[in-house]
Amino acid sequence: MPAATSRQASVPARQPHIVIIGCGFGGLAAAQALRDTRARITVVDKANHHLFQPLLYQVATAALAPTDIATATRALLRDQYNTEVLMAEVTGIDPQHQRVNCAHRPPLEYDYLIVATGAAYSFFGKDHFQQYVKVLKSVDDASAIRTHVLGSFEAAEQTTHQQTLRTLLTFVIVGGGPTGVELAGAIAELTRTTLACDFRWIHSSDVRIVLCESGERLLAGFAPELSEYAMKALADLHVEVRLKTRVTDIDAQAVSIGEERIPSVNVFWCAGTQARPAAQWLAVPAARNGAIQVLEDCSVPDHPNIFAVGDVASYRKHDGNPLPGLAAVAKQQGRYVGRLLDARITYGDSAAPRFRYRNYGSLAVIGRSRAVAEIFGHKLKGRLAWVIWSLVHLMLLVDFRSRLSVYLNWTWAWFTYGRGARLLTGTEVQQEAPRFLAAIGPDRGRGVCDRGVP
Ligand SMILES: Cc1cc2nc3c(=O)[nH]c(=O)nc-3n(C[C@H](O)[C@H](O)[C@H](O)COP(=O)(O)OP(=O)(O)OC[C@H]3O[C@@H](n4cnc5c(N)ncnc54)[C@H](O)[C@@H]3O)c2cc1C
């Protein structure tokens, strides 16, 4: 590449406009890689914040507050003078006219486009499940789960009816990947230790947590011995793990597994994901999960000025298998495309080396002091893996304020078993309150109690 001093000379007269849709891991990394590029960059996202999804389960279980893991996108890109941030929902792409269509605002014209809209949950064709389950993808989702869990305890404290109590205090998690395992472990700790101590009439044995996984083992992406360890760690936390178990139906009162019904109003869906519909917007071939099948340089077939990165893209490795939907993949792809465009715009460099994913390892945590890790081919479990998990996650948080706040919260929770973010406030509670009161029904209030003296 030419020396840095030649940058000025090779910049085109009119600055090209790069639009980045989505400011998750992929979009943010792309924008940051373009910070010195002589181009106008517009980052458009329907949310006004960048979210660190790997710690969402801790917001859902009251260990962290939403502000600990979400940072305003404008603040992150404040010092990047070539970049503008727009909060808007993209509704389509018109590649012929090089335009991005948005809801409630004029279209954005682009010279280069980076699509980084991520993925949402899929219900394997059983979309009616959606109305009865909670998913974990956004800050609102995490707050809704927290409200649900805390609200269920508040209602359970007031019921004298065993069946209602059981329905309120049974938590079913569907999907035994890292998110399901982490959520199950965290719910177990929250409900069996912190909450059960705070409520006078609830005993920890009233709480039932069931984790359903359709495959033969948990954490299928990890080595079998680490899956075994996760099983054991969850068993120690009194989580019932059901392997080779497919949920056949879900309604307002229960989860069905074939003939068996598990009464529960707390069902959390952590199963498959589906890419957001960018492949449809562009009318290009999609993988089974709806992701755009990108070329070796992450560009979209037949659209050399459009790139897709992260969960919305399906990138095939040399062996033909797609890369997994991980933050590290999205970040590396975003950074790669940012650098590629920088070289193209600044030096007219049209060569595009193949994108290569560097897999530094995988981590999953199962409650306090337990985790599994595969790092540089080494398999670790237990406390050492948990320390590594904590350090890596602290390091990966995008700003210092979040790091400090998360560190203090974790330290406090470690020594006290306490959870700070337990307030039930705002509209979520008003929406949920009727549901909880309905669950208590005529048994509300103490009097004749069939559950003994607290
Ligand atoms: C609960 C949970 C836990 C996870 N844990 C881990 C983990 O421990 N380790 C790991 O590596 N990965 C983990 N992942 C996966 C990881 O978070 C994703 O792979 C990663 O976020 C993908 O990055 P992305 O940039 O493709 O999409 P995202 O980070 O999802 O960002 C997509 C962005 O696009 C925006 N957007 C979407 N549609 C539109 C639209 N129409 N208009 C405008 N903006 C739009 C969204 O608001 C969002 O900001 C986890 C995911 C979840 C949900």
Short mmCIF file of C-alpha atoms and ligand atoms in Angstrom, two decimals:
data_model
loop_
_atom_site.label_atom_id
_atom_site.label_comp_id
_atom_site.label_asym_id
_atom_site.label_seq_id
_atom_site.Cartn_x
_atom_site.Cartn_y
_atom_site.Cartn_z
CA MET A 1 0.00 0.00 0.00
CA PRO A 2 1.22 3.57 -0.68
CA ALA A 3 2.56 5.62 2.22
CA ALA A 4 0.06 7.49 4.38
CA THR A 5 1.09 10.85 2.90
CA SER A 6 -0.39 9.89 -0.46
CA ARG A 7 -3.92 9.55 1.02
CA GLN A 8 -4.88 13.12 0.19
CA ALA A 9 -3.81 12.91 -3.45
CA SER A 10 -5.80 9.78 -4.25
CA VAL A 11 -9.11 10.88 -2.67
CA PRO A 12 -11.83 11.29 -5.29
CA ALA A 13 -13.27 14.79 -5.77
CA ARG A 14 -16.74 13.86 -4.48
CA GLN A 15 -16.69 11.88 -1.30
CA PRO A 16 -18.47 8.57 -1.63
CA HIS A 17 -21.38 7.88 0.70
CA ILE A 18 -21.25 4.65 2.71
CA VAL A 19 -24.46 3.62 4.43
CA ILE A 20 -24.25 1.07 7.24
CA ILE A 21 -27.55 -0.51 8.26
CA GLY A 22 -27.43 -1.71 11.85
CA CYS A 23 -25.03 -0.71 14.60
CA GLY A 24 -24.62 -4.00 16.42
CA PHE A 25 -21.25 -5.75 16.54
CA GLY A 26 -20.78 -5.88 12.77
CA GLY A 27 -22.02 -2.38 11.91
CA LEU A 28 -20.09 -0.68 14.70
CA ALA A 29 -16.83 -2.45 13.78
CA ALA A 30 -17.28 -1.41 10.14
CA ALA A 31 -17.96 2.21 11.08
CA GLN A 32 -14.95 2.34 13.38
CA ALA A 33 -12.68 0.85 10.70
CA LEU A 34 -13.75 3.69 8.41
CA ARG A 35 -12.93 6.45 10.87
CA ASP A 36 -10.08 7.92 8.74
CA THR A 37 -11.62 7.27 5.35
CA ARG A 38 -12.40 10.23 3.11
CA ALA A 39 -16.02 9.24 2.78
CA ARG A 40 -19.34 10.31 4.20
CA ILE A 41 -20.63 7.57 6.45
CA THR A 42 -24.20 7.20 7.66
CA VAL A 43 -25.02 4.63 10.31
CA VAL A 44 -28.73 3.92 10.45
CA ASP A 45 -30.26 1.83 13.22
CA LYS A 46 -33.80 1.49 14.52
CA ALA A 47 -32.43 1.58 18.08
CA ASN A 48 -30.43 4.52 19.42
CA HIS A 49 -27.95 2.26 21.23
CA HIS A 50 -25.37 -0.40 20.66
CA LEU A 51 -26.22 -3.47 22.73
CA PHE A 52 -23.82 -6.01 24.21
CA GLN A 53 -26.12 -9.00 23.75
CA PRO A 54 -23.91 -11.61 25.51
CA LEU A 55 -24.80 -10.04 28.88
CA LEU A 56 -28.51 -9.55 28.19
CA TYR A 57 -29.36 -12.55 30.34
CA GLN A 58 -27.90 -10.68 33.33
CA VAL A 59 -30.33 -7.81 32.75
CA ALA A 60 -33.13 -10.37 32.46
CA THR A 61 -32.15 -11.80 35.84
CA ALA A 62 -31.70 -8.46 37.62
CA ALA A 63 -27.92 -8.72 37.98
CA LEU A 64 -27.27 -5.72 35.72
CA ALA A 65 -29.24 -2.66 34.66
CA PRO A 66 -29.88 -2.04 30.93
CA THR A 67 -27.53 0.97 30.97
CA ASP A 68 -24.65 -1.32 31.96
CA ILE A 69 -24.71 -3.12 28.62
CA ALA A 70 -26.23 -0.60 26.21
CA THR A 71 -24.47 2.59 25.08
CA ALA A 72 -25.86 5.41 22.94
CA THR A 73 -24.56 4.96 19.40
CA ARG A 74 -24.06 8.72 19.07
CA ALA A 75 -21.77 8.71 22.08
CA LEU A 76 -19.70 5.86 20.63
CA LEU A 77 -19.23 7.65 17.30
CA ARG A 78 -19.13 11.20 18.67
CA ASP A 79 -15.48 11.80 17.76
CA GLN A 80 -15.72 10.26 14.32
CA TYR A 81 -16.27 13.38 12.23
CA ASN A 82 -16.98 11.65 8.93
CA THR A 83 -19.90 9.73 10.45
CA GLU A 84 -23.54 10.62 10.97
CA VAL A 85 -25.94 8.54 13.06
CA LEU A 86 -29.61 8.21 12.12
CA MET A 87 -32.25 6.52 14.19
CA ALA A 88 -34.64 5.04 11.64
CA GLU A 89 -36.06 1.69 10.66
CA VAL A 90 -34.97 0.40 7.28
CA THR A 91 -37.84 -1.13 5.33
CA GLY A 92 -36.13 -2.11 2.08
CA ILE A 93 -33.23 -1.66 -0.31
CA ASP A 94 -33.47 -0.58 -3.94
CA PRO A 95 -30.13 -1.72 -5.42
CA GLN A 96 -30.99 -0.48 -8.89
CA HIS A 97 -31.23 3.13 -7.73
CA GLN A 98 -28.75 2.61 -4.86
CA ARG A 99 -31.24 3.63 -2.21
CA VAL A 100 -32.13 2.48 1.28
CA ASN A 101 -35.80 2.93 2.11
CA CYS A 102 -36.70 3.91 5.66
CA ALA A 103 -39.96 4.25 7.56
CA HIS A 104 -41.11 7.87 8.04
CA ARG A 105 -38.18 9.54 6.28
CA PRO A 106 -36.85 10.00 2.74
CA PRO A 107 -34.65 7.24 1.29
CA LEU A 108 -30.88 7.33 1.73
CA GLU A 109 -28.72 7.17 -1.38
CA TYR A 110 -25.50 5.21 -1.18
CA ASP A 111 -22.36 4.45 -3.14
CA TYR A 112 -21.48 1.54 -0.87
CA LEU A 113 -23.80 -0.29 1.46
CA ILE A 114 -22.99 -2.47 4.46
CA VAL A 115 -25.91 -4.53 5.74
CA ALA A 116 -25.51 -5.54 9.40
CA THR A 117 -29.07 -6.03 10.63
CA GLY A 118 -28.45 -9.24 12.59
CA ALA A 119 -30.97 -11.97 13.34
CA ALA A 120 -34.19 -12.52 15.28
CA TYR A 121 -35.60 -15.68 16.91
CA SER A 122 -37.42 -18.25 14.80
CA PHE A 123 -40.17 -20.54 15.98
CA PHE A 124 -39.63 -23.29 13.41
CA GLY A 125 -42.96 -22.55 11.73
CA LYS A 126 -44.92 -22.50 15.02
CA ASP A 127 -45.38 -18.75 15.10
CA HIS A 128 -48.28 -18.92 17.56
CA PHE A 129 -45.69 -19.77 20.27
CA GLN A 130 -44.56 -16.17 20.04
CA GLN A 131 -47.54 -14.80 21.98
CA TYR A 132 -46.84 -17.08 24.97
CA VAL A 133 -43.07 -16.93 25.24
CA LYS A 134 -40.48 -14.31 26.01
CA VAL A 135 -37.38 -14.01 23.85
CA LEU A 136 -34.04 -12.42 24.72
CA LYS A 137 -32.76 -10.15 21.98
CA SER A 138 -33.20 -6.53 23.03
CA VAL A 139 -33.15 -4.42 26.18
CA ASP A 140 -36.96 -4.45 26.13
CA ASP A 141 -36.97 -8.26 25.93
CA ALA A 142 -34.61 -8.53 28.90
CA SER A 143 -36.72 -6.09 30.93
CA ALA A 144 -39.85 -8.06 30.05
CA ILE A 145 -38.27 -11.30 31.31
CA ARG A 146 -37.18 -9.59 34.52
CA THR A 147 -40.68 -8.20 35.04
CA HIS A 148 -42.12 -11.62 34.40
CA VAL A 149 -39.84 -13.38 36.87
CA LEU A 150 -40.18 -10.77 39.62
CA GLY A 151 -43.92 -10.36 38.99
CA SER A 152 -44.42 -14.13 39.23
CA PHE A 153 -42.75 -14.12 42.65
CA GLU A 154 -44.89 -11.19 43.83
CA ALA A 155 -48.03 -13.04 42.74
CA ALA A 156 -46.85 -16.37 44.16
CA GLU A 157 -46.28 -14.76 47.55
CA GLN A 158 -50.00 -13.98 47.70
CA THR A 159 -51.52 -17.22 46.55
CA THR A 160 -52.65 -20.04 48.79
CA HIS A 161 -53.35 -22.37 45.93
CA GLN A 162 -50.71 -25.00 45.18
CA GLN A 163 -51.47 -25.37 41.50
CA THR A 164 -51.33 -21.61 40.92
CA LEU A 165 -48.12 -21.44 42.89
CA ARG A 166 -46.59 -24.15 40.75
CA THR A 167 -47.64 -22.46 37.50
CA LEU A 168 -46.20 -19.14 38.67
CA LEU A 169 -42.91 -20.57 39.92
CA THR A 170 -42.11 -22.96 37.09
CA PHE A 171 -39.67 -21.50 34.57
CA VAL A 172 -39.23 -23.29 31.26
CA ILE A 173 -36.30 -22.43 29.01
CA VAL A 174 -36.41 -23.78 25.46
CA GLY A 175 -33.02 -24.27 23.78
CA GLY A 176 -29.82 -25.64 25.30
CA GLY A 177 -27.27 -23.48 23.48
CA PRO A 178 -25.14 -20.91 25.35
CA THR A 179 -28.05 -18.46 25.80
CA GLY A 180 -30.41 -21.11 27.21
CA VAL A 181 -27.76 -22.55 29.52
CA GLU A 182 -26.70 -19.13 30.78
CA LEU A 183 -30.28 -18.01 31.34
CA ALA A 184 -31.22 -21.25 33.13
CA GLY A 185 -28.22 -20.96 35.46
CA ALA A 186 -28.92 -17.29 36.20
CA ILE A 187 -32.65 -17.84 36.83
CA ALA A 188 -31.77 -20.70 39.17
CA GLU A 189 -29.45 -18.49 41.20
CA LEU A 190 -31.82 -15.53 41.24
CA THR A 191 -34.88 -17.52 42.22
CA ARG A 192 -33.41 -20.13 44.54
CA THR A 193 -31.06 -17.89 46.47
CA THR A 194 -31.82 -14.18 46.25
CA LEU A 195 -35.60 -14.18 45.77
CA ALA A 196 -36.50 -17.21 47.86
CA CYS A 197 -34.82 -15.48 50.85
CA ASP A 198 -36.73 -12.23 50.32
CA PHE A 199 -40.22 -13.71 50.19
CA ARG A 200 -41.73 -14.97 53.42
CA TRP A 201 -44.08 -17.56 51.96
CA ILE A 202 -41.96 -18.94 49.15
CA HIS A 203 -39.58 -21.81 49.75
CA SER A 204 -36.77 -22.51 47.30
CA SER A 205 -38.27 -25.97 46.72
CA ASP A 206 -41.40 -24.26 45.29
CA VAL A 207 -39.30 -23.15 42.32
CA ARG A 208 -38.94 -25.46 39.33
CA ILE A 209 -36.66 -24.72 36.38
CA VAL A 210 -36.79 -26.88 33.27
CA LEU A 211 -34.38 -26.59 30.34
CA CYS A 212 -35.53 -28.35 27.15
CA GLU A 213 -33.08 -29.18 24.40
CA SER A 214 -34.03 -31.12 21.27
CA GLY A 215 -30.47 -32.32 20.60
CA GLU A 216 -28.50 -35.04 22.36
CA ARG A 217 -26.45 -32.67 24.49
CA LEU A 218 -26.27 -29.11 25.77
CA LEU A 219 -23.84 -26.60 24.24
CA ALA A 220 -23.52 -28.57 21.02
CA GLY A 221 -20.80 -26.21 19.74
CA PHE A 222 -18.48 -27.20 22.63
CA ALA A 223 -16.53 -30.42 23.27
CA PRO A 224 -18.66 -33.28 24.73
CA GLU A 225 -16.86 -33.21 28.12
CA LEU A 226 -17.76 -29.52 28.50
CA SER A 227 -21.41 -30.32 27.72
CA GLU A 228 -21.22 -32.97 30.46
CA TYR A 229 -19.84 -30.42 32.89
CA ALA A 230 -22.64 -27.98 32.01
CA MET A 231 -25.21 -30.73 32.70
CA LYS A 232 -23.69 -31.39 36.09
CA ALA A 233 -23.40 -27.71 37.00
CA LEU A 234 -27.06 -27.15 36.13
CA ALA A 235 -28.09 -30.25 38.11
CA ASP A 236 -26.29 -28.76 41.14
CA LEU A 237 -28.43 -25.66 40.69
CA HIS A 238 -31.55 -27.90 40.62
CA VAL A 239 -32.26 -27.23 36.95
CA GLU A 240 -34.05 -30.15 35.31
CA VAL A 241 -32.38 -30.67 31.95
CA ARG A 242 -34.44 -32.53 29.36
CA LEU A 243 -32.37 -33.67 26.40
CA LYS A 244 -33.83 -35.01 23.13
CA THR A 245 -36.97 -33.15 24.11
CA ARG A 246 -38.97 -31.27 21.53
CA VAL A 247 -41.58 -28.80 22.74
CA THR A 248 -44.75 -29.63 20.82
CA ASP A 249 -47.06 -26.87 21.99
CA ILE A 250 -47.18 -23.80 24.20
CA ASP A 251 -50.26 -22.01 25.49
CA ALA A 252 -51.03 -19.39 28.15
CA GLN A 253 -50.86 -21.91 30.99
CA ALA A 254 -48.40 -24.65 30.01
CA VAL A 255 -45.71 -26.10 27.80
CA SER A 256 -46.50 -29.42 26.13
CA ILE A 257 -43.94 -32.09 25.40
CA GLY A 258 -45.99 -34.70 23.61
CA GLU A 259 -48.60 -35.87 26.13
CA GLU A 260 -46.87 -34.25 29.08
CA ARG A 261 -47.93 -30.73 30.15
CA ILE A 262 -45.66 -28.57 32.28
CA PRO A 263 -47.81 -25.84 33.86
CA SER A 264 -45.93 -22.54 33.55
CA VAL A 265 -46.54 -18.90 32.73
CA ASN A 266 -42.81 -18.30 32.39
CA VAL A 267 -41.55 -19.71 29.12
CA PHE A 268 -38.34 -18.32 27.67
CA TRP A 269 -37.45 -19.08 24.07
CA CYS A 270 -33.73 -19.44 23.31
CA ALA A 271 -33.95 -21.81 20.34
CA GLY A 272 -33.24 -21.14 16.63
CA THR A 273 -32.59 -17.82 14.97
CA GLN A 274 -33.61 -16.37 11.63
CA ALA A 275 -31.68 -13.65 9.80
CA ARG A 276 -33.48 -10.32 9.39
CA PRO A 277 -35.04 -10.07 5.91
CA ALA A 278 -32.24 -8.32 3.98
CA ALA A 279 -31.95 -11.20 1.48
CA GLN A 280 -35.60 -10.57 0.55
CA TRP A 281 -34.99 -6.83 0.26
CA LEU A 282 -32.19 -7.52 -2.23
CA ALA A 283 -33.88 -10.52 -3.86
CA VAL A 284 -30.69 -12.60 -3.54
CA PRO A 285 -30.22 -16.26 -2.56
CA ALA A 286 -30.53 -17.00 1.14
CA ALA A 287 -29.30 -19.82 3.36
CA ARG A 288 -31.79 -21.94 5.32
CA ASN A 289 -31.85 -19.39 8.14
CA GLY A 290 -32.63 -16.57 5.70
CA ALA A 291 -29.09 -15.13 5.77
CA ILE A 292 -27.57 -13.64 2.61
CA GLN A 293 -25.06 -16.05 1.05
CA VAL A 294 -22.10 -13.73 0.69
CA LEU A 295 -18.96 -14.13 -1.41
CA GLU A 296 -15.39 -14.50 -0.13
CA ASP A 297 -15.03 -10.74 0.43
CA CYS A 298 -18.43 -10.54 2.22
CA SER A 299 -20.00 -8.85 -0.80
CA VAL A 300 -23.45 -9.79 -2.03
CA PRO A 301 -23.48 -11.79 -5.31
CA ASP A 302 -24.01 -9.52 -8.35
CA HIS A 303 -23.83 -6.41 -6.13
CA PRO A 304 -20.12 -5.59 -5.72
CA ASN A 305 -20.85 -2.37 -3.78
CA ILE A 306 -23.10 -4.10 -1.21
CA PHE A 307 -21.67 -6.11 1.70
CA ALA A 308 -23.37 -8.12 4.41
CA VAL A 309 -21.73 -8.92 7.76
CA GLY A 310 -22.62 -10.70 10.98
CA ASP A 311 -25.77 -12.70 11.63
CA VAL A 312 -27.51 -11.44 8.48
CA ALA A 313 -24.77 -13.02 6.34
CA SER A 314 -24.01 -16.66 5.67
CA TYR A 315 -20.29 -17.04 4.98
CA ARG A 316 -19.06 -20.46 3.96
CA LYS A 317 -15.68 -21.62 5.24
CA HIS A 318 -13.28 -23.73 3.13
CA ASP A 319 -15.03 -26.88 4.38
CA GLY A 320 -18.39 -25.59 3.12
CA ASN A 321 -19.88 -25.05 6.58
CA PRO A 322 -21.21 -21.60 7.46
CA LEU A 323 -19.55 -19.52 10.17
CA PRO A 324 -21.55 -19.48 13.43
CA GLY A 325 -23.69 -16.51 14.53
CA LEU A 326 -21.24 -15.03 17.00
CA ALA A 327 -20.27 -11.54 18.04
CA ALA A 328 -16.63 -12.27 17.14
CA VAL A 329 -17.59 -13.24 13.58
CA ALA A 330 -19.69 -10.08 13.16
CA LYS A 331 -16.93 -7.85 14.54
CA GLN A 332 -14.20 -9.38 12.38
CA GLN A 333 -16.36 -9.19 9.25
CA GLY A 334 -17.34 -5.58 9.98
CA ARG A 335 -13.71 -4.59 10.51
CA TYR A 336 -12.65 -6.47 7.34
CA VAL A 337 -15.26 -4.75 5.14
CA GLY A 338 -14.44 -1.35 6.67
CA ARG A 339 -10.74 -1.80 5.84
CA LEU A 340 -11.53 -3.15 2.39
CA LEU A 341 -13.62 -0.06 1.57
CA ASP A 342 -10.99 2.23 3.05
CA ALA A 343 -8.36 0.72 0.70
CA ARG A 344 -10.75 0.90 -2.24
CA ILE A 345 -11.77 4.52 -1.68
CA THR A 346 -8.42 5.87 -0.58
CA TYR A 347 -6.05 4.06 -2.92
CA GLY A 348 -8.35 2.69 -5.60
CA ASP A 349 -7.21 -0.72 -4.41
CA SER A 350 -9.67 -3.18 -5.94
CA ALA A 351 -7.92 -6.36 -4.70
CA ALA A 352 -10.00 -8.10 -2.07
CA PRO A 353 -8.24 -10.81 -0.05
CA ARG A 354 -10.59 -13.50 1.17
CA PHE A 355 -12.12 -12.83 4.63
CA ARG A 356 -10.61 -15.15 7.22
CA TYR A 357 -12.24 -15.74 10.59
CA ARG A 358 -9.84 -16.12 13.51
CA ASN A 359 -11.48 -18.29 16.12
CA TYR A 360 -10.00 -17.36 19.49
CA GLY A 361 -12.41 -19.61 21.35
CA SER A 362 -15.86 -19.95 22.91
CA LEU A 363 -17.12 -19.38 26.42
CA ALA A 364 -20.33 -20.05 28.31
CA VAL A 365 -21.11 -19.42 31.96
CA ILE A 366 -23.33 -21.51 34.23
CA GLY A 367 -24.02 -19.48 37.33
CA ARG A 368 -21.64 -18.27 39.96
CA SER A 369 -18.05 -19.47 39.53
CA ARG A 370 -18.79 -22.01 36.85
CA ALA A 371 -18.13 -21.75 33.17
CA VAL A 372 -16.79 -23.70 30.22
CA ALA A 373 -14.22 -22.42 27.77
CA GLU A 374 -12.44 -23.60 24.66
CA ILE A 375 -9.55 -21.25 24.07
CA PHE A 376 -6.82 -21.84 21.48
CA GLY A 377 -7.75 -25.52 21.53
CA HIS A 378 -7.59 -25.81 25.34
CA LYS A 379 -10.69 -27.01 27.15
CA LEU A 380 -11.29 -25.40 30.51
CA LYS A 381 -14.09 -25.66 33.03
CA GLY A 382 -15.00 -24.50 36.52
CA ARG A 383 -13.63 -21.46 38.32
CA LEU A 384 -10.69 -20.77 36.00
CA ALA A 385 -13.02 -20.73 32.99
CA TRP A 386 -15.36 -18.43 34.92
CA VAL A 387 -12.53 -15.97 35.70
CA ILE A 388 -11.53 -15.96 32.02
CA TRP A 389 -15.19 -15.50 31.01
CA SER A 390 -15.52 -12.51 33.37
CA LEU A 391 -12.31 -10.84 32.19
CA VAL A 392 -13.08 -11.37 28.51
CA HIS A 393 -16.60 -9.94 28.87
CA LEU A 394 -15.38 -6.94 30.84
CA MET A 395 -12.78 -6.29 28.16
CA LEU A 396 -15.27 -6.60 25.31
CA LEU A 397 -17.75 -4.07 26.70
CA VAL A 398 -17.56 -1.03 24.46
CA ASP A 399 -16.90 1.76 26.94
CA PHE A 400 -15.13 2.36 30.22
CA ARG A 401 -18.27 3.43 32.11
CA SER A 402 -19.98 0.09 31.30
CA ARG A 403 -16.86 -1.85 32.31
CA LEU A 404 -16.61 -0.11 35.64
CA SER A 405 -20.32 -0.42 36.37
CA VAL A 406 -20.44 -4.12 35.46
CA TYR A 407 -17.31 -4.82 37.49
CA LEU A 408 -18.78 -3.13 40.59
CA ASN A 409 -22.11 -4.92 40.19
CA TRP A 410 -20.43 -8.30 39.83
CA THR A 411 -18.18 -7.70 42.80
CA TRP A 412 -21.15 -6.65 44.95
CA ALA A 413 -23.18 -9.67 43.84
CA TRP A 414 -20.26 -12.00 44.47
CA PHE A 415 -19.93 -11.00 48.13
CA THR A 416 -23.60 -10.45 48.96
CA TYR A 417 -25.54 -12.72 46.56
CA GLY A 418 -27.58 -9.54 46.06
CA ARG A 419 -29.07 -8.29 42.82
CA GLY A 420 -29.47 -4.56 42.43
CA ALA A 421 -31.81 -4.22 39.45
CA ARG A 422 -34.95 -5.62 41.04
CA LEU A 423 -37.40 -2.75 40.86
CA LEU A 424 -40.68 -3.33 39.08
CA THR A 425 -41.51 -0.04 37.43
CA GLY A 426 -43.04 1.61 34.39
CA THR A 427 -45.52 0.55 31.78
CA GLU A 428 -44.34 -3.07 31.63
CA VAL A 429 -45.72 -3.62 35.11
CA GLN A 430 -49.03 -1.97 34.29
CA GLN A 431 -49.32 -4.25 31.28
CA GLU A 432 -48.31 -7.33 33.21
CA ALA A 433 -50.19 -6.62 36.45
CA PRO A 434 -53.60 -7.83 35.23
CA ARG A 435 -51.99 -11.09 34.13
CA PHE A 436 -50.47 -11.72 37.53
CA LEU A 437 -53.64 -10.76 39.40
CA ALA A 438 -55.62 -13.06 37.15
CA ALA A 439 -53.21 -15.86 37.98
CA ILE A 440 -53.78 -15.34 41.70
CA GLY A 441 -57.56 -15.19 41.21
CA PRO A 442 -59.82 -15.73 44.19
CA ASP A 443 -56.99 -17.17 46.31
CA ARG A 444 -55.49 -13.73 46.82
CA GLY A 445 -54.57 -12.83 50.38
CA ARG A 446 -53.57 -14.96 53.30
CA GLY A 447 -56.00 -16.67 55.56
CA VAL A 448 -56.40 -20.36 55.22
CA CYS A 449 -53.00 -21.36 53.90
CA ASP A 450 -52.25 -24.84 52.64
CA ARG A 451 -48.54 -24.12 52.52
CA GLY A 452 -47.64 -24.01 56.16
CA VAL A 453 -46.27 -21.19 58.26
CA PRO A 454 -43.34 -19.24 56.76
C1 LIG B 1 -29.01 -13.37 24.37
C2 LIG B 1 -27.84 -13.51 23.45
C3 LIG B 1 -26.61 -13.93 23.94
C4 LIG B 1 -25.52 -14.04 23.09
N1 LIG B 1 -24.32 -14.45 23.62
C5 LIG B 1 -23.23 -14.48 22.81
C6 LIG B 1 -21.95 -14.81 23.35
O1 LIG B 1 -21.81 -15.08 24.55
N2 LIG B 1 -20.89 -14.81 22.50
C7 LIG B 1 -21.01 -14.51 21.16
O2 LIG B 1 -20.03 -14.49 20.44
N3 LIG B 1 -22.22 -14.22 20.64
C8 LIG B 1 -23.32 -14.19 21.41
N4 LIG B 1 -24.54 -13.87 20.89
C9 LIG B 1 -24.66 -13.65 19.44
C10 LIG B 1 -24.19 -12.25 19.07
O3 LIG B 1 -24.79 -11.30 19.91
C11 LIG B 1 -24.55 -12.00 17.62
O4 LIG B 1 -23.90 -12.96 16.83
C12 LIG B 1 -24.11 -10.60 17.22
O5 LIG B 1 -24.84 -9.64 17.94
C13 LIG B 1 -24.32 -10.40 15.71
O6 LIG B 1 -23.93 -9.10 15.40
P1 LIG B 1 -24.65 -8.32 14.21
O7 LIG B 1 -23.91 -7.03 14.06
O8 LIG B 1 -24.77 -9.21 13.04
O9 LIG B 1 -26.14 -8.07 14.72
P2 LIG B 1 -26.66 -7.35 16.01
O10 LIG B 1 -25.59 -7.18 17.01
O11 LIG B 1 -27.89 -8.08 16.39
O12 LIG B 1 -27.05 -5.89 15.49
C14 LIG B 1 -28.06 -5.68 14.54
C15 LIG B 1 -28.44 -4.22 14.59
O13 LIG B 1 -29.28 -3.95 13.49
C16 LIG B 1 -30.36 -3.15 13.90
N5 LIG B 1 -31.46 -3.39 12.98
C17 LIG B 1 -32.09 -4.56 12.75
N6 LIG B 1 -33.05 -4.41 11.82
C18 LIG B 1 -33.02 -3.11 11.47
C19 LIG B 1 -33.79 -2.33 10.56
N7 LIG B 1 -34.77 -2.85 9.81
N8 LIG B 1 -33.53 -1.02 10.45
C20 LIG B 1 -32.54 -0.44 11.20
N9 LIG B 1 -31.79 -1.13 12.07
C21 LIG B 1 -32.02 -2.46 12.19
C22 LIG B 1 -30.64 -3.59 15.32
O14 LIG B 1 -31.31 -2.58 16.05
C23 LIG B 1 -29.22 -3.86 15.84
O15 LIG B 1 -28.67 -2.73 16.44
C24 LIG B 1 -25.66 -13.75 21.72
C25 LIG B 1 -26.89 -13.34 21.21
C26 LIG B 1 -27.98 -13.21 22.08
C27 LIG B 1 -29.31 -12.75 21.52
#
